[in-house]
Amino acid sequence: MVDESRTRARTRRAILDAAVTVLSKDQGASLSDVAAVAGVGRTTVHRYFPERSDLLEAIGADLLEKVAAATARAKLAEGPALEAIDRLCQEYFELGDGLMLMFELPEMMNWAGWEEETEADRALTRLVERGHAEGDIDPELDAPWVQQVLWSLLYAAWSHIRDGAPKHATMARCLRTLRKALASDVDRRDGQRGVGRDLQR
Amino acid sequence: MVDESRTRARTRRAILDAAVTVLSKDQGASLSDVAAVAGVGRTTVHRYFPERSDLLEAIGADLLEKVAAATARAKLAEGPALEAIDRLCQEYFELGDGLMLMFELPEMMNWAGWEEETEADRALTRLVERGHAEGDIDPELDAPWVQQVLWSLLYAAWSHIRDGAPKHATMARCLRTLRKALASDVDRRDGQRGVGRDLQR
DNA sequence: CAAAAGTGGAACATATCTGTTCCATAGAAG
DNA sequence: CTTCTATGGAACAGATATGTTCCACTTTTG
């Protein structure tokens, strides 16, 4: 894992990406399917990932990195808490198929990397607590529940898009829904900023 | 399907229920597993549902009925729109494992019965539109999106419970979240009724 | 009680996916 | 150009789930 020839790195990525694409559409897909989409022989897949579980594990690790990167980009420590969550939601949204995989692939949710609390989890927890302290986030909603809501709304958004809904509008609705759900009732200052305020009647 | 002896009906139900229980925990579970939990021989399962797909189809149909019944019980045409959605959410919540199956079992979401719009869908659509007209529901959130949000929050709630969260408290948070998310900003009358108002700081 | 209905288990055939080995060849790197 | 890396494909072995058949046994039902 230390260093790989460029070709090896490229093939590896191709397989990983293909796997995410294929498995997010059909979690029961065979390795042949993955190989086909990756434009690679089935043998090659086994060369990189001896067992199916190795591939899944690699996907998990890859996803974990992407989540970490997305969380970092959202800079959760900066600005009003609700705006920070907005940014986080947008970043996670970009994970696309990978996001769906986390929900839909059984072996993914049970896999080791997600059991332990990641830095991303901790950052979100800190953010929610800050939101509570600053009066921006509904004090009745604790960090774990906020996390559940965030992910499930993202899931809802992507499902909706899969059903043919326009991407951008759906994203806007998702953000709006999340923001309203989490906003403290006392503090309404930031709740309406951004998306479609003027459409309000 | 016309009439079945009592024994047959009971065995059939046992298999169906066992299947929901087992498959909601492991979508890849074999028919042997289902048979074992149902307290029935594998042969018997095949007698009632010749192919795996037949079993899945039967579960789908069964679930569809339960959803219809739950929707009817919620009496969506009565009372303020937000309260009606509250009732609906509580009714659906009771579906338990069946609810998770709809999300997690791939063959379930693609299955025929869900494609066409059911009476339950139409009732919800009418409710949302009524909510818009009466100023109770956020006009920016249309019926399909409201439906997505409703189901995904239920999914979030059950996932949270699976993770060890207390059932009742989670349900309360789920309702609160949904209500706030859907409430129109103009109309705040009903937004706070019920769950944990006195815990507000 | 006797016939009929319902059941369980063994045995078998079949399909599919997995994981492995081997070899010839294409492509990169020196 | 030559060497070495990476690859694709065929062929094979093993595991697992599916679906079927048959028969003896139990329970219901008339």
Coordinates of N, CA, C and O in Angstrom, one line a residue, chain A residues 108-183:
Chain A
M108 N -21.8 -2.8 4.5 CA -21.1 -1.6 4.6 C -21.4 -1.0 6.0 O -20.5 -0.5 6.7
M109 N -22.6 -1.0 6.4 CA -23.0 -0.4 7.7 C -22.5 -1.2 8.9 O -22.2 -0.6 9.9
N110 N -22.3 -2.5 8.7 CA -21.8 -3.3 9.8 C -20.3 -3.4 9.9 O -19.7 -3.8 10.8
W111 N -19.7 -2.9 8.8 CA -18.2 -2.9 8.7 C -17.5 -2.1 9.8 O -18.0 -1.0 10.2
A112 N -16.3 -2.6 10.1 CA -15.6 -2.1 11.3 C -15.4 -0.5 11.3 O -15.7 0.1 12.3
G113 N -15.0 0.0 10.2 CA -14.6 1.4 10.2 C -15.7 2.4 10.7 O -15.4 3.5 11.2
W114 N -17.0 1.9 10.6 CA -18.1 2.8 11.0 C -18.4 2.7 12.4 O -19.2 3.5 13.0
E115 N -18.0 1.6 13.0 CA -18.3 1.4 14.4 C -17.7 2.5 15.3 O -18.4 3.1 16.1
E116 N -16.4 2.6 15.2 CA -15.8 3.6 16.0 C -16.1 5.0 15.6 O -16.3 5.3 14.4
E117 N -16.1 5.9 16.5 CA -16.4 7.3 16.3 C -15.3 7.9 15.5 O -14.2 7.9 15.9
T118 N -15.6 8.5 14.3 CA -14.6 9.1 13.5 C -14.5 10.6 13.9 O -15.3 11.1 14.7
E119 N -13.4 11.2 13.3 CA -13.2 12.6 13.6 C -14.4 13.4 13.1 O -14.8 14.4 13.7
A120 N -15.0 13.0 12.0 CA -16.1 13.7 11.4 C -17.3 13.6 12.4 O -18.0 14.6 12.6
D121 N -17.5 12.5 13.0 CA -18.6 12.4 14.0 C -18.4 13.4 15.1 O -19.3 14.1 15.5
R122 N -17.1 13.4 15.6 CA -16.8 14.3 16.7 C -17.0 15.8 16.3 O -17.6 16.6 17.1
A123 N -16.6 16.1 15.1 CA -16.8 17.5 14.7 C -18.3 17.9 14.6 O -18.6 19.0 15.0
L124 N -19.1 16.9 14.1 CA -20.5 17.2 14.1 C -21.1 17.4 15.5 O -21.9 18.3 15.7
T125 N -20.7 16.5 16.3 CA -21.1 16.6 17.7 C -20.8 17.9 18.3 O -21.6 18.6 18.9
R126 N -19.5 18.3 18.1 CA -19.1 19.7 18.6 C -20.0 20.8 18.1 O -20.4 21.7 18.8
L127 N -20.2 20.6 16.8 CA -21.0 21.7 16.1 C -22.4 21.8 16.7 O -22.9 22.8 17.0
V128 N -23.1 20.6 16.9 CA -24.4 20.6 17.4 C -24.4 21.2 18.8 O -25.3 22.0 19.1
E129 N -23.4 20.8 19.6 CA -23.4 21.4 21.0 C -23.2 22.9 20.9 O -23.7 23.6 21.7
R130 N -22.3 23.3 20.0 CA -22.1 24.8 19.9 C -23.5 25.4 19.5 O -23.9 26.5 20.0
G131 N -24.2 24.8 18.6 CA -25.5 25.3 18.1 C -26.4 25.4 19.3 O -27.2 26.4 19.4
H132 N -26.4 24.4 20.2 CA -27.2 24.5 21.4 C -26.9 25.7 22.2 O -27.7 26.4 22.7
A133 N -25.6 25.8 22.5 CA -25.1 26.8 23.4 C -25.4 28.2 22.8 O -25.8 29.1 23.6
E134 N -25.3 28.3 21.5 CA -25.5 29.7 20.9 C -27.0 29.9 20.6 O -27.3 31.0 20.1
G135 N -27.8 28.9 20.9 CA -29.2 29.1 20.7 C -29.7 29.0 19.3 O -30.8 29.4 18.9
D136 N -28.9 28.4 18.4 CA -29.2 28.3 17.0 C -29.9 27.0 16.7 O -30.8 26.9 15.8
I137 N -29.6 25.9 17.4 CA -30.1 24.6 17.2 C -31.1 24.2 18.3 O -30.8 24.4 19.4
D138 N -32.2 23.6 17.8 CA -33.2 23.1 18.7 C -32.6 22.3 19.9 O -32.0 21.2 19.6
P139 N -32.7 22.7 21.1 CA -32.1 22.0 22.2 C -32.7 20.6 22.5 O -32.0 19.8 23.1
E140 N -33.8 20.4 21.9 CA -34.4 19.0 22.1 C -33.8 18.0 21.2 O -34.0 16.8 21.4
L141 N -33.1 18.4 20.2 CA -32.5 17.5 19.2 C -31.0 17.3 19.5 O -30.2 18.2 19.3
D142 N -30.6 16.1 20.0 CA -29.2 15.9 20.3 C -28.4 15.5 19.1 O -28.9 15.2 18.1
A143 N -27.1 15.5 19.3 CA -26.2 15.3 18.2 C -26.5 14.0 17.4 O -26.5 14.0 16.2
P144 N -26.6 12.8 18.1 CA -26.8 11.6 17.4 C -28.1 11.7 16.5 O -28.1 11.2 15.3
W145 N -29.1 12.3 17.0 CA -30.4 12.4 16.2 C -30.2 13.3 15.0 O -30.6 13.1 13.9
V146 N -29.5 14.4 15.3 CA -29.2 15.4 14.2 C -28.5 14.7 13.1 O -28.8 14.8 11.9
Q147 N -27.5 13.8 13.5 CA -26.8 13.1 12.5 C -27.7 12.2 11.7 O -27.6 12.1 10.4
Q148 N -28.5 11.5 12.4 CA -29.5 10.6 11.7 C -30.3 11.4 10.7 O -30.5 10.9 9.6
V149 N -30.8 12.5 11.1 CA -31.7 13.3 10.3 C -30.9 13.8 9.1 O -31.4 13.7 7.9
L150 N -29.7 14.3 9.3 CA -28.9 14.8 8.2 C -28.7 13.7 7.1 O -29.0 13.9 5.9
W151 N -28.3 12.5 7.5 CA -28.1 11.4 6.6 C -29.4 11.0 5.9 O -29.4 10.7 4.7
S152 N -30.4 10.9 6.7 CA -31.6 10.4 6.1 C -32.3 11.4 5.1 O -32.9 11.0 4.1
L153 N -32.1 12.6 5.4 CA -32.6 13.6 4.4 C -31.8 13.6 3.1 O -32.3 13.7 2.0
L154 N -30.5 13.3 3.3 CA -29.6 13.2 2.1 C -30.1 12.0 1.3 O -30.2 12.0 0.1
Y155 N -30.4 10.9 2.0 CA -30.9 9.7 1.4 C -32.2 10.0 0.6 O -32.4 9.7 -0.5
A156 N -33.1 10.7 1.3 CA -34.3 11.1 0.7 C -34.1 11.9 -0.6 O -34.8 11.7 -1.6
A157 N -33.2 12.8 -0.5 CA -32.9 13.7 -1.7 C -32.5 12.9 -2.8 O -33.0 13.0 -4.0
W158 N -31.5 12.0 -2.6 CA -31.0 11.2 -3.7 C -32.0 10.2 -4.2 O -32.1 10.0 -5.4
S159 N -32.8 9.7 -3.4 CA -33.9 8.8 -3.8 C -34.9 9.5 -4.7 O -35.3 9.1 -5.8
H160 N -35.2 10.8 -4.3 CA -36.1 11.6 -5.1 C -35.5 11.9 -6.4 O -36.2 11.9 -7.5
I161 N -34.2 12.1 -6.5 CA -33.5 12.4 -7.7 C -33.5 11.2 -8.6 O -33.8 11.3 -9.8
R162 N -33.3 10.0 -8.0 CA -33.4 8.8 -8.8 C -34.7 8.6 -9.4 O -34.9 8.0 -10.5
D163 N -35.7 9.1 -8.7 CA -37.1 9.0 -9.2 C -37.4 10.0 -10.3 O -38.5 10.1 -10.8
G164 N -36.4 10.8 -10.7 CA -36.6 11.7 -11.8 C -36.7 13.2 -11.4 O -36.9 14.0 -12.2
A165 N -36.6 13.5 -10.1 CA -36.7 14.9 -9.7 C -35.5 15.6 -10.1 O -34.4 15.1 -10.1
P166 N -35.6 16.9 -10.4 CA -34.4 17.7 -10.8 C -33.5 17.9 -9.6 O -33.9 18.1 -8.4
K167 N -32.2 17.7 -9.9 CA -31.2 17.7 -8.9 C -31.1 19.0 -8.0 O -31.2 18.9 -6.8
H168 N -31.0 20.1 -8.7 CA -30.8 21.3 -8.0 C -31.9 21.7 -7.1 O -31.8 22.0 -5.9
A169 N -33.1 21.6 -7.6 CA -34.3 21.9 -6.8 C -34.5 21.0 -5.6 O -34.8 21.5 -4.5
T170 N -34.2 19.8 -5.8 CA -34.3 18.8 -4.7 C -33.3 19.1 -3.6 O -33.6 19.1 -2.4
M171 N -32.1 19.4 -4.0 CA -31.1 19.8 -3.1 C -31.5 21.0 -2.3 O -31.4 21.1 -1.0
A172 N -32.1 22.0 -2.9 CA -32.6 23.2 -2.2 C -33.7 22.8 -1.2 O -33.6 23.3 -0.1
R173 N -34.6 22.0 -1.6 CA -35.6 21.6 -0.7 C -35.1 20.8 0.5 O -35.5 20.9 1.6
C174 N -34.1 20.0 0.2 CA -33.4 19.2 1.2 C -32.8 20.1 2.3 O -33.0 20.0 3.5
L175 N -32.1 21.1 1.8 CA -31.4 22.1 2.7 C -32.5 22.8 3.5 O -32.3 23.0 4.7
R176 N -33.5 23.3 2.9 CA -34.5 24.0 3.5 C -35.2 23.2 4.6 O -35.4 23.6 5.8
T177 N -35.5 21.9 4.3 CA -36.1 21.0 5.2 C -35.2 20.8 6.5 O -35.7 20.9 7.6
L178 N -34.0 20.6 6.2 CA -33.0 20.3 7.3 C -32.9 21.5 8.2 O -32.9 21.4 9.4
R179 N -32.8 22.7 7.6 CA -32.6 23.9 8.3 C -33.7 24.2 9.2 O -33.6 24.4 10.4
K180 N -35.0 24.0 8.7 CA -36.1 24.3 9.5 C -36.3 23.3 10.6 O -36.6 23.6 11.7
A181 N -36.0 22.0 10.3 CA -36.1 21.0 11.3 C -35.2 21.2 12.5 O -35.6 21.0 13.6
L182 N -34.0 21.7 12.2 CA -33.0 21.8 13.3 C -33.0 23.1 14.0 O -32.6 23.2 15.1
A183 N -33.6 24.2 13.3 CA -33.6 25.5 13.9 C -34.2 25.5 15.3 O -35.3 24.9 15.5

